[in-house]
Amino acid sequence: MPSVNYIQGDLFTKAPQRSILAHACNCQGAWNGGIAVTFKKQFPSTYAKYQAYCQKSDARKLLGTTLIIPSTPTDPGNHSPELQIVACLFTSSGTSANRSPEDVIVTATEKAMEDLYRQLAQNEELWDNLGVESIAELELHMPKINAGLFGVPWGKTEAILEAFPIQSNVYVIAE
């Protein structure tokens, strides 16, 4: 049964190559705070695609969805020919200063995870790229999503991940 697995260390150095790296995003096309800044530095090609996607989309329709973006070989976060995939979970309409209310973020997180699963279940080419033969073999790698600048108590997001049918590896840095 999939669950939440905690890994001590930095997501960007500890997650295996050829992984799905997920993080909570706003619907405004801005990765200007928290761990999103590191995603932007490590995977600039995915940031450009995320930003363009947000600019052409209605932000109200993005909330509770997921955008899956394969990185490119030139992204600094790729340390081998095997490329990372970034999953943008649209959990807040606004940025941290204008974030959605906590209950909206929690509901949007559940919907975004459902959308992620639906997309993954339909994309066998992605399984091949990740070196797995079925969706049951997939794992997500992420920070404690929503718990930083979006201000949601971790236990609320953790409960959603515990019910998710794919293993979630959550990276934590010792304080």
PDB file of N, CA and C in Angstrom, residues 40-103:
ATOM      1  N   LYS A  40      13.075  26.674 -10.122  1.00  0.00           N
ATOM      2  CA  LYS A  40      13.335  27.597 -11.244  1.00  0.00           C
ATOM      3  C   LYS A  40      14.813  27.588 -11.636  1.00  0.00           C
ATOM      4  N   LYS A  41      15.706  27.553 -10.644  1.00  0.00           N
ATOM      5  CA  LYS A  41      17.151  27.525 -10.923  1.00  0.00           C
ATOM      6  C   LYS A  41      17.597  26.172 -11.466  1.00  0.00           C
ATOM      7  N   GLN A  42      17.062  25.095 -10.913  1.00  0.00           N
ATOM      8  CA  GLN A  42      17.479  23.753 -11.315  1.00  0.00           C
ATOM      9  C   GLN A  42      16.867  23.310 -12.644  1.00  0.00           C
ATOM     10  N   PHE A  43      15.647  23.790 -12.922  1.00  0.00           N
ATOM     11  CA  PHE A  43      14.923  23.353 -14.121  1.00  0.00           C
ATOM     12  C   PHE A  43      14.299  24.546 -14.842  1.00  0.00           C
ATOM     13  N   PRO A  44      15.147  25.450 -15.369  1.00  0.00           N
ATOM     14  CA  PRO A  44      14.616  26.656 -16.019  1.00  0.00           C
ATOM     15  C   PRO A  44      13.716  26.359 -17.214  1.00  0.00           C
ATOM     16  N   SER A  45      13.955  25.265 -17.911  1.00  0.00           N
ATOM     17  CA  SER A  45      13.088  24.946 -19.056  1.00  0.00           C
ATOM     18  C   SER A  45      11.660  24.656 -18.589  1.00  0.00           C
ATOM     19  N   THR A  46      11.514  24.017 -17.436  1.00  0.00           N
ATOM     20  CA  THR A  46      10.171  23.712 -16.944  1.00  0.00           C
ATOM     21  C   THR A  46       9.490  24.984 -16.454  1.00  0.00           C
ATOM     22  N   TYR A  47      10.273  25.893 -15.877  1.00  0.00           N
ATOM     23  CA  TYR A  47       9.692  27.166 -15.443  1.00  0.00           C
ATOM     24  C   TYR A  47       9.134  27.930 -16.638  1.00  0.00           C
ATOM     25  N   ALA A  48       9.867  27.972 -17.728  1.00  0.00           N
ATOM     26  CA  ALA A  48       9.405  28.690 -18.923  1.00  0.00           C
ATOM     27  C   ALA A  48       8.086  28.093 -19.429  1.00  0.00           C
ATOM     28  N   LYS A  49       7.986  26.767 -19.420  1.00  0.00           N
ATOM     29  CA  LYS A  49       6.751  26.109 -19.881  1.00  0.00           C
ATOM     30  C   LYS A  49       5.602  26.354 -18.905  1.00  0.00           C
ATOM     31  N   TYR A  50       5.891  26.295 -17.612  1.00  0.00           N
ATOM     32  CA  TYR A  50       4.881  26.574 -16.582  1.00  0.00           C
ATOM     33  C   TYR A  50       4.363  28.001 -16.731  1.00  0.00           C
ATOM     34  N   GLN A  51       5.280  28.944 -16.877  1.00  0.00           N
ATOM     35  CA  GLN A  51       4.904  30.351 -16.988  1.00  0.00           C
ATOM     36  C   GLN A  51       4.035  30.589 -18.229  1.00  0.00           C
ATOM     37  N   ALA A  52       4.433  30.036 -19.364  1.00  0.00           N
ATOM     38  CA  ALA A  52       3.662  30.187 -20.605  1.00  0.00           C
ATOM     39  C   ALA A  52       2.274  29.550 -20.460  1.00  0.00           C
ATOM     40  N   TYR A  53       2.223  28.396 -19.819  1.00  0.00           N
ATOM     41  CA  TYR A  53       0.952  27.700 -19.607  1.00  0.00           C
ATOM     42  C   TYR A  53       0.012  28.557 -18.757  1.00  0.00           C
ATOM     43  N   CYS A  54       0.531  29.141 -17.693  1.00  0.00           N
ATOM     44  CA  CYS A  54      -0.287  29.990 -16.824  1.00  0.00           C
ATOM     45  C   CYS A  54      -0.762  31.240 -17.556  1.00  0.00           C
ATOM     46  N   GLN A  55       0.103  31.828 -18.373  1.00  0.00           N
ATOM     47  CA  GLN A  55      -0.255  33.050 -19.095  1.00  0.00           C
ATOM     48  C   GLN A  55      -1.384  32.817 -20.089  1.00  0.00           C
ATOM     49  N   LYS A  56      -1.435  31.642 -20.697  1.00  0.00           N
ATOM     50  CA  LYS A  56      -2.471  31.383 -21.699  1.00  0.00           C
ATOM     51  C   LYS A  56      -3.726  30.745 -21.100  1.00  0.00           C
ATOM     52  N   SER A  57      -3.701  30.435 -19.811  1.00  0.00           N
ATOM     53  CA  SER A  57      -4.817  29.736 -19.164  1.00  0.00           C
ATOM     54  C   SER A  57      -5.577  30.660 -18.224  1.00  0.00           C
ATOM     55  N   ASP A  58      -6.806  30.309 -17.965  1.00  0.00           N
ATOM     56  CA  ASP A  58      -7.625  30.992 -16.969  1.00  0.00           C
ATOM     57  C   ASP A  58      -7.219  30.444 -15.598  1.00  0.00           C
ATOM     58  N   ALA A  59      -6.673  31.297 -14.754  1.00  0.00           N
ATOM     59  CA  ALA A  59      -6.164  30.863 -13.445  1.00  0.00           C
ATOM     60  C   ALA A  59      -7.227  30.124 -12.637  1.00  0.00           C
ATOM     61  N   ARG A  60      -8.482  30.517 -12.768  1.00  0.00           N
ATOM     62  CA  ARG A  60      -9.552  29.858 -12.004  1.00  0.00           C
ATOM     63  C   ARG A  60      -9.725  28.402 -12.425  1.00  0.00           C
ATOM     64  N   LYS A  61      -9.407  28.112 -13.689  1.00  0.00           N
ATOM     65  CA  LYS A  61      -9.553  26.739 -14.181  1.00  0.00           C
ATOM     66  C   LYS A  61      -8.324  25.882 -13.877  1.00  0.00           C
ATOM     67  N   LEU A  62      -7.203  26.518 -13.563  1.00  0.00           N
ATOM     68  CA  LEU A  62      -5.985  25.768 -13.243  1.00  0.00           C
ATOM     69  C   LEU A  62      -6.026  25.168 -11.841  1.00  0.00           C
ATOM     70  N   LEU A  63      -6.673  25.861 -10.915  1.00  0.00           N
ATOM     71  CA  LEU A  63      -6.688  25.428  -9.519  1.00  0.00           C
ATOM     72  C   LEU A  63      -7.214  23.995  -9.413  1.00  0.00           C
ATOM     73  N   GLY A  64      -6.442  23.137  -8.742  1.00  0.00           N
ATOM     74  CA  GLY A  64      -6.832  21.747  -8.567  1.00  0.00           C
ATOM     75  C   GLY A  64      -6.435  20.845  -9.724  1.00  0.00           C
ATOM     76  N   THR A  65      -5.555  21.345 -10.592  1.00  0.00           N
ATOM     77  CA  THR A  65      -5.053  20.530 -11.701  1.00  0.00           C
ATOM     78  C   THR A  65      -3.541  20.374 -11.556  1.00  0.00           C
ATOM     79  N   THR A  66      -2.961  19.596 -12.451  1.00  0.00           N
ATOM     80  CA  THR A  66      -1.517  19.368 -12.445  1.00  0.00           C
ATOM     81  C   THR A  66      -0.975  19.510 -13.852  1.00  0.00           C
ATOM     82  N   LEU A  67       0.180  20.133 -13.964  1.00  0.00           N
ATOM     83  CA  LEU A  67       0.905  20.237 -15.227  1.00  0.00           C
ATOM     84  C   LEU A  67       2.174  19.405 -15.096  1.00  0.00           C
ATOM     85  N   ILE A  68       2.328  18.409 -15.965  1.00  0.00           N
ATOM     86  CA  ILE A  68       3.518  17.552 -15.970  1.00  0.00           C
ATOM     87  C   ILE A  68       4.451  18.055 -17.060  1.00  0.00           C
ATOM     88  N   ILE A  69       5.696  18.395 -16.675  1.00  0.00           N
ATOM     89  CA  ILE A  69       6.643  18.983 -17.625  1.00  0.00           C
ATOM     90  C   ILE A  69       7.963  18.208 -17.599  1.00  0.00           C
ATOM     91  N   PRO A  70       8.312  17.542 -18.689  1.00  0.00           N
ATOM     92  CA  PRO A  70       9.642  16.928 -18.766  1.00  0.00           C
ATOM     93  C   PRO A  70      10.713  18.028 -18.825  1.00  0.00           C
ATOM     94  N   SER A  71      11.797  17.838 -18.116  1.00  0.00           N
ATOM     95  CA  SER A  71      12.900  18.799 -18.170  1.00  0.00           C
ATOM     96  C   SER A  71      13.715  18.558 -19.440  1.00  0.00           C
ATOM     97  N   THR A  72      14.721  19.388 -19.644  1.00  0.00           N
ATOM     98  CA  THR A  72      15.581  19.238 -20.821  1.00  0.00           C
ATOM     99  C   THR A  72      17.005  18.911 -20.381  1.00  0.00           C
ATOM    100  N   PRO A  73      17.808  18.345 -21.277  1.00  0.00           N
ATOM    101  CA  PRO A  73      19.188  17.976 -20.915  1.00  0.00           C
ATOM    102  C   PRO A  73      20.037  19.153 -20.433  1.00  0.00           C
ATOM    103  N   THR A  74      19.700  20.368 -20.834  1.00  0.00           N
ATOM    104  CA  THR A  74      20.506  21.524 -20.436  1.00  0.00           C
ATOM    105  C   THR A  74      20.143  22.070 -19.054  1.00  0.00           C
ATOM    106  N   ASP A  75      19.084  21.569 -18.447  1.00  0.00           N
ATOM    107  CA  ASP A  75      18.719  22.034 -17.108  1.00  0.00           C
ATOM    108  C   ASP A  75      19.783  21.610 -16.100  1.00  0.00           C
ATOM    109  N   PRO A  76      20.245  22.543 -15.249  1.00  0.00           N
ATOM    110  CA  PRO A  76      21.291  22.214 -14.266  1.00  0.00           C
ATOM    111  C   PRO A  76      20.901  21.098 -13.297  1.00  0.00           C
ATOM    112  N   GLY A  77      19.612  20.891 -13.068  1.00  0.00           N
ATOM    113  CA  GLY A  77      19.160  19.858 -12.140  1.00  0.00           C
ATOM    114  C   GLY A  77      19.286  18.444 -12.665  1.00  0.00           C
ATOM    115  N   ASN A  78      19.601  18.303 -13.944  1.00  0.00           N
ATOM    116  CA  ASN A  78      19.806  16.975 -14.526  1.00  0.00           C
ATOM    117  C   ASN A  78      21.286  16.647 -14.460  1.00  0.00           C
ATOM    118  N   HIS A  79      21.611  15.572 -13.747  1.00  0.00           N
ATOM    119  CA  HIS A  79      23.011  15.202 -13.535  1.00  0.00           C
ATOM    120  C   HIS A  79      23.419  13.988 -14.350  1.00  0.00           C
ATOM    121  N   SER A  80      22.544  13.580 -15.257  1.00  0.00           N
ATOM    122  CA  SER A  80      22.842  12.449 -16.136  1.00  0.00           C
ATOM    123  C   SER A  80      21.934  12.580 -17.351  1.00  0.00           C
ATOM    124  N   PRO A  81      22.098  11.733 -18.333  1.00  0.00           N
ATOM    125  CA  PRO A  81      21.207  11.790 -19.498  1.00  0.00           C
ATOM    126  C   PRO A  81      19.746  11.467 -19.156  1.00  0.00           C
ATOM    127  N   GLU A  82      19.527  10.859 -17.999  1.00  0.00           N
ATOM    128  CA  GLU A  82      18.163  10.533 -17.583  1.00  0.00           C
ATOM    129  C   GLU A  82      17.526  11.780 -16.976  1.00  0.00           C
ATOM    130  N   LEU A  83      16.452  12.255 -17.600  1.00  0.00           N
ATOM    131  CA  LEU A  83      15.876  13.551 -17.259  1.00  0.00           C
ATOM    132  C   LEU A  83      14.816  13.466 -16.166  1.00  0.00           C
ATOM    133  N   GLN A  84      14.760  14.521 -15.366  1.00  0.00           N
ATOM    134  CA  GLN A  84      13.730  14.649 -14.349  1.00  0.00           C
ATOM    135  C   GLN A  84      12.441  15.163 -14.994  1.00  0.00           C
ATOM    136  N   ILE A  85      11.336  14.866 -14.352  1.00  0.00           N
ATOM    137  CA  ILE A  85      10.031  15.358 -14.770  1.00  0.00           C
ATOM    138  C   ILE A  85       9.483  16.165 -13.606  1.00  0.00           C
ATOM    139  N   VAL A  86       8.991  17.368 -13.892  1.00  0.00           N
ATOM    140  CA  VAL A  86       8.453  18.238 -12.854  1.00  0.00           C
ATOM    141  C   VAL A  86       6.927  18.213 -12.936  1.00  0.00           C
ATOM    142  N   ALA A  87       6.289  17.966 -11.795  1.00  0.00           N
ATOM    143  CA  ALA A  87       4.831  17.995 -11.705  1.00  0.00           C
ATOM    144  C   ALA A  87       4.433  19.226 -10.903  1.00  0.00           C
ATOM    145  N   CYS A  88       3.765  20.154 -11.568  1.00  0.00           N
ATOM    146  CA  CYS A  88       3.294  21.386 -10.932  1.00  0.00           C
ATOM    147  C   CYS A  88       1.870  21.155 -10.438  1.00  0.00           C
ATOM    148  N   LEU A  89       1.706  21.100  -9.137  1.00  0.00           N
ATOM    149  CA  LEU A  89       0.392  20.907  -8.529  1.00  0.00           C
ATOM    150  C   LEU A  89      -0.189  22.286  -8.250  1.00  0.00           C
ATOM    151  N   PHE A  90      -1.241  22.666  -8.959  1.00  0.00           N
ATOM    152  CA  PHE A  90      -1.839  23.991  -8.778  1.00  0.00           C
ATOM    153  C   PHE A  90      -2.738  23.963  -7.547  1.00  0.00           C
ATOM    154  N   THR A  91      -2.175  24.398  -6.408  1.00  0.00           N
ATOM    155  CA  THR A  91      -2.890  24.309  -5.134  1.00  0.00           C
ATOM    156  C   THR A  91      -3.352  25.658  -4.590  1.00  0.00           C
ATOM    157  N   SER A  92      -2.873  26.762  -5.154  1.00  0.00           N
ATOM    158  CA  SER A  92      -3.290  28.097  -4.713  1.00  0.00           C
ATOM    159  C   SER A  92      -3.454  28.995  -5.928  1.00  0.00           C
ATOM    160  N   SER A  93      -4.523  29.779  -5.934  1.00  0.00           N
ATOM    161  CA  SER A  93      -4.726  30.714  -7.045  1.00  0.00           C
ATOM    162  C   SER A  93      -3.629  31.763  -7.078  1.00  0.00           C
ATOM    163  N   GLY A  94      -3.304  32.300  -5.903  1.00  0.00           N
ATOM    164  CA  GLY A  94      -2.329  33.376  -5.834  1.00  0.00           C
ATOM    165  C   GLY A  94      -0.996  32.942  -5.267  1.00  0.00           C
ATOM    166  N   THR A  95      -0.058  33.885  -5.288  1.00  0.00           N
ATOM    167  CA  THR A  95       1.265  33.658  -4.717  1.00  0.00           C
ATOM    168  C   THR A  95       1.163  33.694  -3.194  1.00  0.00           C
ATOM    169  N   SER A  96       2.265  33.479  -2.512  1.00  0.00           N
ATOM    170  CA  SER A  96       2.229  33.367  -1.051  1.00  0.00           C
ATOM    171  C   SER A  96       1.572  34.571  -0.378  1.00  0.00           C
ATOM    172  N   ALA A  97       1.826  35.776  -0.877  1.00  0.00           N
ATOM    173  CA  ALA A  97       1.246  36.977  -0.272  1.00  0.00           C
ATOM    174  C   ALA A  97      -0.268  37.029  -0.472  1.00  0.00           C
ATOM    175  N   ASN A  98      -0.742  36.479  -1.557  1.00  0.00           N
ATOM    176  CA  ASN A  98      -2.173  36.479  -1.888  1.00  0.00           C
ATOM    177  C   ASN A  98      -2.695  35.057  -2.053  1.00  0.00           C
ATOM    178  N   ARG A  99      -2.174  34.155  -1.244  1.00  0.00           N
ATOM    179  CA  ARG A  99      -2.518  32.742  -1.393  1.00  0.00           C
ATOM    180  C   ARG A  99      -4.003  32.505  -1.102  1.00  0.00           C
ATOM    181  N   SER A 100      -4.470  31.409  -1.617  1.00  0.00           N
ATOM    182  CA  SER A 100      -5.847  30.986  -1.358  1.00  0.00           C
ATOM    183  C   SER A 100      -5.996  30.631   0.120  1.00  0.00           C
ATOM    184  N   PRO A 101      -7.228  30.651   0.633  1.00  0.00           N
ATOM    185  CA  PRO A 101      -7.445  30.217   2.019  1.00  0.00           C
ATOM    186  C   PRO A 101      -7.044  28.749   2.200  1.00  0.00           C
ATOM    187  N   GLU A 102      -6.703  28.401   3.424  1.00  0.00           N
ATOM    188  CA  GLU A 102      -6.217  27.050   3.732  1.00  0.00           C
ATOM    189  C   GLU A 102      -7.152  25.962   3.228  1.00  0.00           C
ATOM    190  N   ASP A 103      -8.462  26.106   3.460  1.00  0.00           N
ATOM    191  CA  ASP A 103      -9.392  25.057   3.032  1.00  0.00           C
ATOM    192  C   ASP A 103      -9.424  24.910   1.516  1.00  0.00           C
TER     193      ASP A 103
END
